[in-house]
């Protein structure tokens, strides 16, 4: 390369470098714009980020009797849910996921991971959320959440009726969800298996305010085939205080 061409080359490269540098902020803003319209970054990660380890239950296995029976709580928590946590950590090691970051990061791009990751990252997230959404104390939606429920479902009873239908009609194993959509509405959805509304593959995406587990393992010991009775009982132990906190956090 002659000196002139080299200088031109360096100048061109420098210009290209400058162009890259100049372009970077606009790329970043474009990404930020995408992120802002996306469901996940709106989450208050300090309050609601999910780790890979199973967190302890905040109540005793017997605390939700008679709505959810003791053996079901014990087996559901210590066998089913614990296994999802164990398996998601195995998958994270195999697929080089940084486990110091929230599990929500994985969920938002779950299509780029294995089936083992999809099933267990979903299973772990869904159960960690589920336990927090349960309480032996009688709670009710209040304030902005109640207002939003009344706006989007007519009444609290309207929401309960519609979500119960969604949960009853989930064929096979899966979940029913109350989610806050990207266009700021409360909507219902249902996912098969251990999928959830934070996943990029979900048909209906949004921030889950609560989820109802309708896998048979969640109710079969007490309710056998009577899923509808289990769903009716779920409303008695739903932790509306926690749902309210989640809702407020994304306003
Ligand atoms: Mn379950």
Coordinates of C-alpha atoms and ligand atoms in Angstrom, one line a residue:
X1 CA 0.0 0.0 0.0
X2 CA 1.4 3.4 -1.0
X3 CA 1.7 6.1 1.7
X4 CA -1.1 8.0 0.1
X5 CA -3.4 5.1 -0.1
X6 CA -2.5 4.1 3.4
X7 CA -3.4 7.5 4.7
X8 CA -6.6 7.4 2.7
X9 CA -7.3 4.0 4.1
X10 CA -6.6 5.1 7.6
X11 CA -8.7 8.2 7.1
X12 CA -11.5 6.2 5.7
X13 CA -11.3 3.7 8.5
X14 CA -11.2 6.5 11.0
X15 CA -14.3 8.0 9.4
X16 CA -15.9 4.6 9.4
X17 CA -15.0 4.3 13.1
X18 CA -16.4 7.7 13.7
X19 CA -19.5 6.8 11.8
X20 CA -19.8 3.7 14.0
X21 CA -19.3 5.8 17.1
X22 CA -21.8 8.4 15.9
X23 CA -24.3 5.7 14.9
X24 CA -24.0 4.0 18.3
X25 CA -26.2 6.4 20.2
X26 CA -28.9 6.1 17.6
X27 CA -28.7 2.3 17.7
X28 CA -28.9 2.5 21.5
X29 CA -31.9 4.8 21.4
X30 CA -33.6 2.5 18.9
X31 CA -33.0 -0.4 21.2
X32 CA -34.2 1.6 24.1
X33 CA -37.3 2.5 22.2
X34 CA -37.9 -1.2 21.5
X35 CA -37.2 -2.0 25.1
X36 CA -39.6 0.7 26.4
X37 CA -42.4 -0.7 24.3
X38 CA -41.6 -4.2 25.4
X39 CA -43.2 -5.8 28.4
X40 CA -40.2 -6.9 30.4
X41 CA -38.0 -3.8 31.0
X42 CA -41.1 -2.1 32.6
X43 CA -40.7 -4.6 35.5
X44 CA -39.3 -3.2 38.6
X45 CA -36.4 -5.7 38.7
X46 CA -35.4 -4.9 42.2
X47 CA -38.8 -5.9 43.5
X48 CA -39.8 -8.6 41.0
X49 CA -36.7 -10.1 39.4
X50 CA -36.7 -13.9 39.7
X51 CA -33.6 -15.8 40.6
X52 CA -32.7 -19.4 39.7
X53 CA -32.9 -20.8 43.2
X54 CA -36.2 -21.8 44.8
X55 CA -37.2 -19.2 47.5
X56 CA -38.8 -20.4 50.8
X57 CA -42.6 -20.4 51.1
X58 CA -43.9 -17.5 53.2
X59 CA -46.6 -19.8 54.8
X60 CA -46.9 -23.4 56.1
X61 CA -48.0 -26.2 53.9
X62 CA -51.2 -26.5 55.9
X63 CA -51.9 -22.7 55.8
X64 CA -54.1 -22.8 52.7
X65 CA -56.4 -25.6 54.0
X66 CA -59.1 -26.4 53.0
X67 CA -58.7 -24.5 49.6
X68 CA -55.3 -26.2 48.9
X69 CA -54.6 -29.2 51.0
X70 CA -51.4 -29.9 52.9
X71 CA -50.1 -32.9 50.9
X72 CA -50.6 -31.1 47.6
X73 CA -48.7 -28.0 48.9
X74 CA -45.9 -30.2 50.2
X75 CA -45.5 -32.3 47.0
X76 CA -46.1 -29.4 44.7
X77 CA -43.4 -27.3 46.3
X78 CA -40.8 -29.9 47.3
X79 CA -41.1 -32.2 44.3
X80 CA -42.5 -30.5 41.3
X81 CA -41.4 -27.0 41.7
X82 CA -38.0 -27.9 43.3
X83 CA -37.3 -30.0 40.2
X84 CA -37.9 -27.1 37.8
X85 CA -35.4 -25.1 39.8
X86 CA -32.8 -27.9 39.8
X87 CA -33.3 -28.4 36.0
X88 CA -33.3 -24.8 35.0
X89 CA -29.9 -24.4 36.8
X90 CA -28.6 -27.5 34.9
X91 CA -29.8 -26.0 31.6
X92 CA -28.3 -22.6 32.5
X93 CA -24.8 -24.2 33.1
X94 CA -25.1 -26.2 29.8
X95 CA -26.3 -23.1 27.8
X96 CA -23.9 -20.6 29.5
X97 CA -26.5 -18.4 31.1
X98 CA -25.4 -15.9 33.7
X99 CA -27.4 -16.9 36.7
X100 CA -26.6 -13.6 38.5
X101 CA -29.0 -12.0 36.1
X102 CA -32.8 -12.2 36.3
X103 CA -34.5 -15.3 34.9
X104 CA -36.8 -12.9 33.1
X105 CA -33.8 -12.2 30.7
X106 CA -33.9 -15.8 29.6
X107 CA -37.7 -15.9 29.3
X108 CA -37.8 -12.8 27.0
X109 CA -35.6 -14.7 24.5
X110 CA -36.6 -18.3 25.2
X111 CA -36.9 -19.2 21.5
X112 CA -33.1 -19.2 21.4
X113 CA -32.7 -21.8 24.1
X114 CA -33.4 -25.6 24.4
X115 CA -36.7 -27.3 25.1
X116 CA -35.2 -28.2 28.5
X117 CA -34.7 -24.5 29.2
X118 CA -38.1 -23.5 28.0
X119 CA -39.9 -26.1 30.2
X120 CA -37.8 -25.5 33.3
X121 CA -37.2 -21.8 33.1
X122 CA -41.0 -21.4 32.7
X123 CA -41.8 -24.0 35.3
X124 CA -39.5 -22.3 37.8
X125 CA -40.7 -18.8 37.1
X126 CA -44.3 -19.7 37.1
X127 CA -44.1 -21.5 40.5
X128 CA -42.0 -18.8 42.2
X129 CA -44.8 -16.4 41.1
X130 CA -47.6 -18.7 42.1
X131 CA -46.4 -19.2 45.7
X132 CA -46.2 -15.4 46.2
X133 CA -49.7 -15.0 44.8
X134 CA -51.1 -17.3 47.5
X135 CA -51.9 -16.4 51.1
X136 CA -54.0 -17.7 54.0
X137 CA -55.1 -14.1 54.7
X138 CA -58.3 -12.8 53.1
X139 CA -57.3 -10.0 50.7
X140 CA -59.1 -7.9 48.1
X141 CA -58.0 -5.8 45.2
X142 CA -58.0 -2.1 46.0
X143 CA -57.3 1.4 44.5
X144 CA -55.9 1.5 41.0
X145 CA -56.0 -2.2 40.5
X146 CA -59.7 -2.4 41.4
X147 CA -60.4 0.5 39.2
X148 CA -58.6 -1.2 36.3
X149 CA -60.4 -4.5 36.9
X150 CA -63.7 -2.6 36.8
X151 CA -62.8 -0.8 33.7
X152 CA -61.6 -3.9 31.8
X153 CA -63.9 -6.6 33.2
X154 CA -66.9 -4.7 34.5
X155 CA -66.4 -5.9 38.0
X156 CA -64.3 -8.2 40.2
X157 CA -66.8 -10.9 39.8
X158 CA -66.6 -10.4 36.0
X159 CA -62.8 -10.9 36.1
X160 CA -63.2 -14.0 38.3
X161 CA -65.9 -15.5 36.0
X162 CA -63.9 -14.9 32.9
X163 CA -60.6 -16.1 34.3
X164 CA -62.2 -19.2 35.7
X165 CA -63.6 -20.0 32.2
X166 CA -60.1 -19.6 30.7
X167 CA -58.6 -21.8 33.4
X168 CA -61.3 -24.5 33.0
X169 CA -60.9 -24.5 29.2
X170 CA -57.1 -24.9 29.2
X171 CA -56.9 -28.3 27.6
X172 CA -54.3 -30.5 29.3
X173 CA -51.7 -28.9 31.5
X174 CA -51.0 -25.2 31.6
X175 CA -51.7 -21.9 33.2
X176 CA -54.3 -19.1 33.2
X177 CA -53.0 -15.6 33.6
X178 CA -54.1 -12.0 34.4
X179 CA -51.6 -9.9 32.6
X180 CA -50.9 -6.2 32.0
X181 CA -50.6 -5.9 28.3
X182 CA -48.2 -3.6 26.4
X183 CA -51.1 -1.3 25.6
X184 CA -51.8 -1.0 29.3
X185 CA -54.9 -3.1 29.7
X186 CA -55.6 -6.0 32.0
X187 CA -56.2 -9.0 29.8
X188 CA -56.5 -12.8 30.3
X189 CA -54.5 -15.4 28.7
X190 CA -53.7 -19.1 28.9
X191 CA -50.4 -20.9 28.1
X192 CA -49.8 -24.6 27.6
X193 CA -47.3 -26.6 29.7
X194 CA -44.9 -24.2 31.5
X195 CA -44.9 -21.4 29.0
X196 CA -45.8 -17.9 30.2
X197 CA -46.6 -14.4 28.9
X198 CA -43.0 -13.1 29.3
X199 CA -41.7 -15.6 26.7
X200 CA -41.0 -14.3 23.2
X201 CA -43.0 -17.3 21.9
X202 CA -46.1 -16.5 23.8
X203 CA -49.2 -15.8 21.7
X204 CA -50.3 -13.2 24.2
X205 CA -47.5 -11.2 25.8
X206 CA -47.5 -9.0 28.9
X207 CA -46.5 -8.7 32.5
X208 CA -48.1 -11.4 34.6
X209 CA -50.0 -10.1 37.6
X210 CA -50.8 -13.6 38.7
X211 CA -51.0 -17.0 37.3
X212 CA -53.2 -20.0 38.1
X213 CA -51.6 -23.4 37.8
X214 CA -54.1 -25.9 36.3
X215 CA -51.8 -28.8 36.0
X216 CA -53.4 -31.8 37.6
X217 CA -50.5 -32.0 40.1
X218 CA -51.8 -28.7 41.5
X219 CA -55.2 -30.1 42.6
X220 CA -55.6 -33.8 41.8
X221 CA -55.0 -35.2 45.4
X222 CA -57.9 -33.3 46.8
X223 CA -60.1 -32.4 43.8
X224 CA -59.4 -35.3 41.4
X225 CA -61.1 -34.4 38.1
X226 CA -63.0 -31.4 39.6
X227 CA -60.8 -28.7 38.2
X228 CA -63.6 -26.2 38.5
X229 CA -63.9 -26.7 42.3
X230 CA -60.1 -26.1 42.6
X231 CA -60.5 -22.9 40.6
X232 CA -63.3 -21.7 42.8
X233 CA -61.2 -22.3 45.9
X234 CA -58.2 -20.5 44.4
X235 CA -60.0 -17.2 44.6
X236 CA -60.2 -17.6 48.4
X237 CA -56.4 -17.8 48.8
X238 CA -55.3 -15.4 46.0
X239 CA -52.9 -12.8 47.5
X240 CA -54.5 -9.6 46.1
X241 CA -52.0 -7.5 48.1
X242 CA -49.2 -8.9 46.2
X243 CA -51.0 -8.6 42.9
X244 CA -51.7 -5.0 43.8
X245 CA -48.0 -4.4 44.4
X246 CA -47.1 -5.9 41.0
X247 CA -49.7 -3.8 39.3
X248 CA -48.6 -0.5 41.0
X249 CA -44.9 -1.2 40.1
X250 CA -45.6 -1.0 36.4
X251 CA -47.7 2.1 36.3
Ligands
LIG1 MN1 -47.4 -26.8 39.3

